[in-house]
């Protein structure tokens, strides 16, 4: 081909594999960690009303959402940057802090969007293996920080394995990392965390200028289809990220839905509680079958299926359950409706 050539790295980036989507037969979609509940009526109505205004640009920096989020966390708006999903916000963090060749340390296996975002930025990923229990090895990650390291990504709870980082180990880690290295705590699943020892980004954010907390409306708040997430960071860091942000990056319907969701927080968090209850049931059920499932503080479980992974995921699909396989490693199964979770337990029993 003699046409324009993209940057070499573009050809080398592994494709993001989206969770399988149902084709025709009714299926339980447990492949993308979505909220199994439909949007609340109030959220739906707010979005329907807002449709009348879509000939106008949205608020450029999603100021109403930023203000509501800041108030919710006891911060000022200068600490908040909203974006088109927290994955986009992560991209803006890397754009603002990484030059070509700079290093980004992250756990692996972890969120598959990380290597893509790092490579697109022209940065170099430094993956540090999670341990046998699917936990971040924070001492090894601290040791992997070198003179070129600009950013460390900590995914807690970790997608796809499930465990959360503990508060004590995070403090030790933050003490060990140089103050000019940004530590991004990706808390996409924080609302599902019940472990009292789990680290909370908000507990370390104020005293540590180099911490960024990422949050999303996609999971607990059930707005995955509208794309809205945000970063919390020291105002100087936040200002840099805002500079890199896509103008008008959070669309008007997403802004309205996020606001309505924050107002309906009690109803939404009751649903989260139901998912947490189902998570306990699924985890206990799988372990009773003998599966060595890691602890999970998120809305999914990890089945270490090894070489059988692709075949078992296909078997699940044939039985109407869509899951997310990671070939040769394991299957991530989102917690769904009680009926869907029953199907998962039945299938897993046949695989044992
Ligand atoms: C789902 C998920 C996100 C959220 O992405 P959005 O772009 O906000 O939908 C971020 N981080 C991790 C680890 C996730 O699993």
Short mmCIF file of C-alpha atoms and ligand atoms in Angstrom, two decimals:
data_model
loop_
_atom_site.label_atom_id
_atom_site.label_comp_id
_atom_site.label_asym_id
_atom_site.label_seq_id
_atom_site.Cartn_x
_atom_site.Cartn_y
_atom_site.Cartn_z
CA UNK A 1 0.00 0.00 0.00
CA UNK A 2 1.34 3.44 -0.90
CA UNK A 3 -1.24 5.62 0.85
CA UNK A 4 -0.60 7.64 4.01
CA UNK A 5 0.94 5.45 6.71
CA UNK A 6 -0.30 5.75 10.31
CA UNK A 7 2.26 5.81 13.12
CA UNK A 8 3.89 2.41 13.50
CA UNK A 9 2.41 1.96 16.96
CA UNK A 10 -1.11 2.15 15.54
CA UNK A 11 -0.54 -1.10 13.67
CA UNK A 12 0.86 -2.79 16.78
CA UNK A 13 -1.91 -1.99 19.25
CA UNK A 14 -4.04 -5.00 20.22
CA UNK A 15 -7.72 -4.39 19.45
CA UNK A 16 -9.99 -3.73 22.43
CA UNK A 17 -12.30 -6.74 22.56
CA UNK A 18 -15.76 -5.51 23.51
CA UNK A 19 -17.99 -7.81 25.52
CA UNK A 20 -20.05 -10.12 23.30
CA UNK A 21 -23.46 -8.74 22.36
CA UNK A 22 -26.59 -10.84 21.89
CA UNK A 23 -27.33 -11.61 18.21
CA UNK A 24 -30.86 -12.96 18.05
CA UNK A 25 -31.78 -15.49 20.73
CA UNK A 26 -32.42 -13.90 24.14
CA UNK A 27 -29.17 -13.96 26.05
CA UNK A 28 -27.88 -12.99 29.46
CA UNK A 29 -25.22 -10.39 28.69
CA UNK A 30 -22.59 -10.84 31.39
CA UNK A 31 -19.66 -9.77 29.22
CA UNK A 32 -19.20 -6.03 29.94
CA UNK A 33 -19.78 -5.52 33.69
CA UNK A 34 -22.88 -3.48 32.98
CA UNK A 35 -25.59 -2.77 35.50
CA UNK A 36 -28.30 -5.41 34.95
CA UNK A 37 -31.08 -2.97 35.89
CA UNK A 38 -32.75 -0.64 33.38
CA UNK A 39 -32.36 3.12 34.00
CA UNK A 40 -34.54 4.60 36.74
CA UNK A 41 -37.75 6.23 35.45
CA UNK A 42 -36.60 9.66 36.61
CA UNK A 43 -33.32 9.33 34.69
CA UNK A 44 -35.14 8.18 31.57
CA UNK A 45 -37.59 11.06 31.74
CA UNK A 46 -34.80 13.61 32.22
CA UNK A 47 -33.00 12.25 29.15
CA UNK A 48 -36.21 12.27 27.09
CA UNK A 49 -36.88 15.91 28.05
CA UNK A 50 -33.28 16.88 27.26
CA UNK A 51 -33.63 15.47 23.74
CA UNK A 52 -35.46 18.69 22.86
CA UNK A 53 -32.21 20.67 23.31
CA UNK A 54 -29.72 18.66 21.31
CA UNK A 55 -29.41 21.27 18.56
CA UNK A 56 -27.30 23.19 21.12
CA UNK A 57 -23.78 22.33 22.26
CA UNK A 58 -23.60 20.96 25.78
CA UNK A 59 -21.87 22.82 28.60
CA UNK A 60 -18.23 22.72 27.50
CA UNK A 61 -16.76 21.26 30.69
CA UNK A 62 -19.98 19.66 32.00
CA UNK A 63 -19.97 22.28 34.76
CA UNK A 64 -23.29 21.24 36.36
CA UNK A 65 -22.02 17.65 36.67
CA UNK A 66 -18.61 18.80 37.90
CA UNK A 67 -20.26 20.96 40.57
CA UNK A 68 -22.58 18.18 41.71
CA UNK A 69 -19.74 15.63 41.83
CA UNK A 70 -17.51 18.05 43.75
CA UNK A 71 -20.24 18.74 46.30
CA UNK A 72 -20.88 15.03 46.63
CA UNK A 73 -17.22 14.44 47.56
CA UNK A 74 -16.73 17.56 49.68
CA UNK A 75 -14.35 19.11 47.12
CA UNK A 76 -14.43 22.26 45.02
CA UNK A 77 -15.07 22.02 41.24
CA UNK A 78 -11.38 22.77 40.59
CA UNK A 79 -10.68 19.18 41.71
CA UNK A 80 -12.97 17.55 39.10
CA UNK A 81 -12.54 16.88 35.36
CA UNK A 82 -15.40 15.17 33.51
CA UNK A 83 -15.04 13.30 30.24
CA UNK A 84 -16.62 10.95 27.72
CA UNK A 85 -16.29 7.94 30.04
CA UNK A 86 -13.42 7.49 32.47
CA UNK A 87 -11.43 5.72 29.75
CA UNK A 88 -11.35 9.00 27.82
CA UNK A 89 -10.35 10.85 30.99
CA UNK A 90 -7.48 8.40 31.46
CA UNK A 91 -6.38 9.18 27.90
CA UNK A 92 -6.36 12.88 28.77
CA UNK A 93 -4.28 12.20 31.89
CA UNK A 94 -1.68 10.40 29.78
CA UNK A 95 -1.77 13.14 27.12
CA UNK A 96 -1.14 15.76 29.77
CA UNK A 97 1.67 13.92 31.57
CA UNK A 98 3.49 11.58 29.16
CA UNK A 99 5.90 12.43 26.39
CA UNK A 100 6.93 9.82 23.83
CA UNK A 101 9.08 7.18 25.50
CA UNK A 102 7.93 7.95 29.03
CA UNK A 103 6.99 4.91 31.07
CA UNK A 104 3.65 3.97 32.59
CA UNK A 105 3.72 1.19 35.20
CA UNK A 106 0.56 -0.89 35.54
CA UNK A 107 -0.55 -4.26 36.85
CA UNK A 108 -1.21 -7.12 34.44
CA UNK A 109 -3.56 -8.73 33.85
CA UNK A 110 -5.64 -5.65 34.40
CA UNK A 111 -7.97 -3.43 32.35
CA UNK A 112 -7.35 -4.07 28.67
CA UNK A 113 -7.81 -0.39 27.80
CA UNK A 114 -4.53 0.47 29.58
CA UNK A 115 -2.00 -0.90 27.08
CA UNK A 116 -3.98 0.70 24.24
CA UNK A 117 -4.12 4.14 25.87
CA UNK A 118 -0.43 3.99 26.81
CA UNK A 119 0.72 2.94 23.34
CA UNK A 120 -1.44 5.54 21.58
CA UNK A 121 0.22 8.19 23.71
CA UNK A 122 3.61 6.99 22.48
CA UNK A 123 4.47 5.99 26.03
CA UNK A 124 5.92 2.65 27.09
CA UNK A 125 3.90 0.29 29.27
CA UNK A 126 5.70 -1.50 32.11
CA UNK A 127 3.38 -4.36 33.11
CA UNK A 128 3.87 -5.93 36.55
CA UNK A 129 2.18 -9.33 37.03
CA UNK A 130 -0.67 -9.61 39.54
CA UNK A 131 -0.09 -12.39 42.09
CA UNK A 132 -1.79 -15.80 42.09
CA UNK A 133 -4.77 -14.35 43.94
CA UNK A 134 -5.24 -11.71 41.21
CA UNK A 135 -3.96 -8.93 43.49
CA UNK A 136 -1.73 -6.01 42.56
CA UNK A 137 1.89 -6.60 43.66
CA UNK A 138 2.41 -3.04 44.87
CA UNK A 139 5.98 -3.54 46.17
CA UNK A 140 6.97 -4.89 42.72
CA UNK A 141 5.16 -1.99 41.05
CA UNK A 142 7.01 0.52 43.24
CA UNK A 143 10.28 -1.21 42.34
CA UNK A 144 9.38 -0.94 38.63
CA UNK A 145 9.25 2.87 38.86
CA UNK A 146 12.32 4.27 37.14
CA UNK A 147 13.65 7.63 35.95
CA UNK A 148 11.36 7.58 32.88
CA UNK A 149 8.21 6.67 34.83
CA UNK A 150 5.61 9.43 34.75
CA UNK A 151 2.45 7.54 35.71
CA UNK A 152 1.45 4.40 37.65
CA UNK A 153 -2.01 2.90 37.09
CA UNK A 154 -3.63 1.11 40.04
CA UNK A 155 -6.94 -0.57 39.24
CA UNK A 156 -8.90 -1.18 42.43
CA UNK A 157 -10.90 -3.38 42.39
CA UNK A 158 -8.91 -4.94 39.57
CA UNK A 159 -10.67 -5.68 36.30
CA UNK A 160 -10.82 -8.59 35.46
CA UNK A 161 -9.57 -10.48 38.53
CA UNK A 162 -11.66 -8.76 41.26
CA UNK A 163 -9.62 -7.99 44.41
CA UNK A 164 -9.27 -4.46 45.81
CA UNK A 165 -6.01 -2.90 47.00
CA UNK A 166 -5.88 -2.47 50.78
CA UNK A 167 -5.48 0.90 52.50
CA UNK A 168 -2.25 -0.01 54.32
CA UNK A 169 -0.47 -1.34 51.26
CA UNK A 170 -1.57 1.70 49.26
CA UNK A 171 -0.13 4.07 51.88
CA UNK A 172 3.20 2.19 51.82
CA UNK A 173 3.16 2.28 48.03
CA UNK A 174 2.45 6.02 47.88
CA UNK A 175 5.26 6.64 50.37
CA UNK A 176 7.65 4.68 48.12
CA UNK A 177 6.74 6.39 44.84
CA UNK A 178 8.47 9.71 44.01
CA UNK A 179 6.23 12.75 44.43
CA UNK A 180 6.60 13.73 40.77
CA UNK A 181 5.13 10.43 39.56
CA UNK A 182 1.37 10.49 39.08
CA UNK A 183 -0.53 7.60 40.68
CA UNK A 184 -3.89 6.99 39.02
CA UNK A 185 -6.38 5.01 41.13
CA UNK A 186 -9.00 3.61 38.77
CA UNK A 187 -12.08 3.18 40.97
CA UNK A 188 -14.60 2.21 38.31
CA UNK A 189 -16.17 -0.30 40.73
CA UNK A 190 -15.74 1.51 44.03
CA UNK A 191 -19.46 1.56 44.83
CA UNK A 192 -19.43 -2.24 44.98
CA UNK A 193 -16.56 -2.42 47.49
CA UNK A 194 -17.53 -3.83 50.91
CA UNK A 195 -14.14 -4.87 52.32
CA UNK A 196 -13.51 -2.49 55.26
CA UNK A 197 -9.75 -2.74 54.64
CA UNK A 198 -10.04 -1.62 51.01
CA UNK A 199 -8.22 1.55 49.96
CA UNK A 200 -10.35 4.62 49.21
CA UNK A 201 -8.91 7.15 46.81
CA UNK A 202 -10.74 9.99 48.56
CA UNK A 203 -8.88 9.17 51.79
CA UNK A 204 -5.47 9.85 50.19
CA UNK A 205 -6.38 12.42 47.56
CA UNK A 206 -6.22 15.61 49.64
CA UNK A 207 -2.76 15.02 51.15
CA UNK A 208 -1.15 13.67 47.98
CA UNK A 209 -0.73 16.04 45.06
CA UNK A 210 0.32 13.17 42.81
CA UNK A 211 -2.88 11.09 43.16
CA UNK A 212 -5.64 11.01 40.55
CA UNK A 213 -8.88 9.12 41.24
CA UNK A 214 -10.94 7.93 38.27
CA UNK A 215 -14.68 7.33 38.67
CA UNK A 216 -17.44 6.45 36.22
CA UNK A 217 -21.21 6.55 35.85
CA UNK A 218 -21.04 3.44 33.64
CA UNK A 219 -21.18 0.69 36.24
CA UNK A 220 -22.97 1.35 39.56
CA UNK A 221 -25.00 4.22 38.09
CA UNK A 222 -26.03 2.23 35.03
CA UNK A 223 -25.20 4.85 32.38
CA UNK A 224 -22.68 2.86 30.29
CA UNK A 225 -24.52 3.80 27.09
CA UNK A 226 -24.20 7.54 27.67
CA UNK A 227 -20.42 7.75 28.37
CA UNK A 228 -19.61 9.88 31.36
CA UNK A 229 -16.81 9.58 33.88
CA UNK A 230 -14.49 11.90 35.76
CA UNK A 231 -11.17 12.39 37.47
CA UNK A 232 -10.62 13.83 40.95
CA UNK A 233 -7.21 15.42 41.42
CA UNK A 234 -5.34 18.31 42.97
CA UNK A 235 -6.40 21.50 41.12
CA UNK A 236 -3.01 21.89 39.37
CA UNK A 237 -3.15 18.32 38.08
CA UNK A 238 -6.85 18.70 37.20
CA UNK A 239 -6.13 21.88 35.24
CA UNK A 240 -3.51 20.05 33.16
CA UNK A 241 -5.91 17.20 32.42
CA UNK A 242 -8.65 19.69 31.50
CA UNK A 243 -6.30 21.26 28.95
CA UNK A 244 -6.06 17.90 27.19
CA UNK A 245 -9.80 17.16 27.41
CA UNK A 246 -11.96 16.89 24.31
CA UNK A 247 -14.01 20.10 24.01
CA UNK A 248 -17.69 19.41 24.77
CA UNK A 249 -16.64 15.82 25.53
CA UNK A 250 -19.65 14.97 27.72
CA UNK A 251 -22.80 15.23 25.62
CA UNK A 252 -25.94 16.96 26.87
CA UNK A 253 -27.98 13.78 27.45
CA UNK A 254 -25.12 12.28 29.45
CA UNK A 255 -24.84 15.42 31.58
CA UNK A 256 -28.57 15.43 32.32
CA UNK A 257 -28.57 11.71 33.11
CA UNK A 258 -25.56 12.00 35.42
CA UNK A 259 -27.22 14.83 37.35
CA UNK A 260 -30.50 12.95 37.63
CA UNK A 261 -28.57 9.88 38.83
CA UNK A 262 -26.78 11.82 41.54
CA UNK A 263 -30.18 13.04 42.72
CA UNK A 264 -31.51 9.48 42.68
CA UNK A 265 -28.45 8.11 44.44
CA UNK A 266 -30.36 6.29 47.15
CA UNK A 267 -32.41 4.25 44.67
CA UNK A 268 -29.31 3.50 42.60
CA UNK A 269 -27.23 2.42 45.56
CA UNK A 270 -30.05 0.09 46.66
CA UNK A 271 -29.59 -1.67 43.32
CA UNK A 272 -25.85 -1.82 43.92
CA UNK A 273 -26.59 -3.50 47.25
CA UNK A 274 -28.66 -6.13 45.42
CA UNK A 275 -25.78 -6.79 43.03
CA UNK A 276 -23.40 -7.11 45.99
CA UNK A 277 -25.76 -9.67 47.54
CA UNK A 278 -25.84 -11.66 44.32
CA UNK A 279 -22.05 -11.43 44.08
CA UNK A 280 -21.79 -13.12 47.50
CA UNK A 281 -24.16 -15.86 46.37
CA UNK A 282 -22.30 -16.48 43.08
CA UNK A 283 -18.88 -16.39 44.74
CA UNK A 284 -19.94 -18.81 47.49
CA UNK A 285 -21.64 -21.08 44.95
CA UNK A 286 -18.60 -21.26 42.68
CA UNK A 287 -16.24 -21.88 45.57
CA UNK A 288 -18.54 -24.61 46.88
CA UNK A 289 -18.16 -26.24 43.47
CA UNK A 290 -14.39 -26.14 43.99
CA UNK A 291 -13.49 -23.21 41.71
CA UNK A 292 -10.51 -21.22 43.01
CA UNK A 293 -12.23 -17.86 42.43
CA UNK A 294 -10.26 -14.83 43.70
CA UNK A 295 -11.90 -12.43 46.15
CA UNK A 296 -14.00 -9.87 44.33
CA UNK A 297 -15.05 -6.39 45.39
CA UNK A 298 -16.49 -5.55 41.96
CA UNK A 299 -19.59 -6.59 40.00
CA UNK A 300 -17.93 -9.60 38.40
CA UNK A 301 -16.11 -12.82 39.24
CA UNK A 302 -13.02 -14.37 37.65
CA UNK A 303 -13.00 -18.05 36.73
CA UNK A 304 -9.46 -19.33 36.11
CA UNK A 305 -10.29 -21.64 33.22
CA UNK A 306 -6.81 -21.74 31.63
CA UNK A 307 -6.58 -23.62 28.34
CA UNK A 308 -10.31 -24.40 28.32
CA UNK A 309 -11.26 -20.71 28.37
CA UNK A 310 -12.35 -20.20 24.76
CA UNK A 311 -14.26 -23.50 24.60
CA UNK A 312 -16.09 -22.83 27.86
CA UNK A 313 -17.04 -19.30 26.81
CA UNK A 314 -18.46 -20.76 23.59
CA UNK A 315 -20.39 -23.32 25.62
CA UNK A 316 -21.81 -20.53 27.77
CA UNK A 317 -22.89 -18.61 24.67
CA UNK A 318 -24.55 -21.73 23.30
CA UNK A 319 -26.55 -21.82 26.54
CA UNK A 320 -27.55 -18.17 26.28
CA UNK A 321 -24.95 -16.67 28.61
CA UNK A 322 -22.44 -14.19 27.18
CA UNK A 323 -19.21 -13.91 29.18
CA UNK A 324 -15.81 -12.31 28.60
CA UNK A 325 -13.04 -14.83 27.88
CA UNK A 326 -9.34 -13.99 28.10
CA UNK A 327 -7.86 -16.79 25.99
CA UNK A 328 -5.56 -19.12 27.90
CA UNK A 329 -6.24 -17.38 31.21
CA UNK A 330 -9.79 -17.18 32.44
CA UNK A 331 -13.34 -15.96 32.08
CA UNK A 332 -14.75 -12.81 33.61
CA UNK A 333 -18.44 -13.13 34.42
CA UNK A 334 -20.47 -10.04 35.35
CA UNK A 335 -23.02 -10.34 38.11
CA UNK A 336 -26.44 -10.12 36.45
CA UNK A 337 -30.03 -10.75 37.37
CA UNK A 338 -30.67 -13.60 39.86
CA UNK A 339 -31.91 -15.71 36.95
CA UNK A 340 -28.73 -15.05 34.94
CA UNK A 341 -26.59 -15.84 37.96
CA UNK A 342 -28.43 -19.15 38.43
CA UNK A 343 -27.55 -20.04 34.84
CA UNK A 344 -23.90 -19.23 35.52
CA UNK A 345 -23.82 -21.49 38.57
CA UNK A 346 -25.47 -24.33 36.61
CA UNK A 347 -23.02 -23.97 33.73
CA UNK A 348 -19.97 -23.71 36.01
CA UNK A 349 -21.05 -26.90 37.77
CA UNK A 350 -21.12 -28.76 34.44
CA UNK A 351 -17.61 -27.47 33.64
CA UNK A 352 -16.03 -28.69 36.88
C1 LIG B 1 -15.58 -0.22 33.02
C2 LIG B 1 -14.28 0.36 33.46
C3 LIG B 1 -14.06 1.73 33.33
C4 LIG B 1 -15.15 2.64 32.91
O1 LIG B 1 -15.03 3.09 31.66
P1 LIG B 1 -16.03 4.22 31.11
O2 LIG B 1 -15.22 4.76 29.99
O3 LIG B 1 -16.25 5.21 32.20
O4 LIG B 1 -17.27 3.51 30.70
C5 LIG B 1 -12.85 2.25 33.76
N1 LIG B 1 -11.93 1.45 34.31
C6 LIG B 1 -12.12 0.14 34.45
C7 LIG B 1 -11.09 -0.69 35.11
C8 LIG B 1 -13.30 -0.45 34.03
O5 LIG B 1 -13.49 -1.76 34.16
#
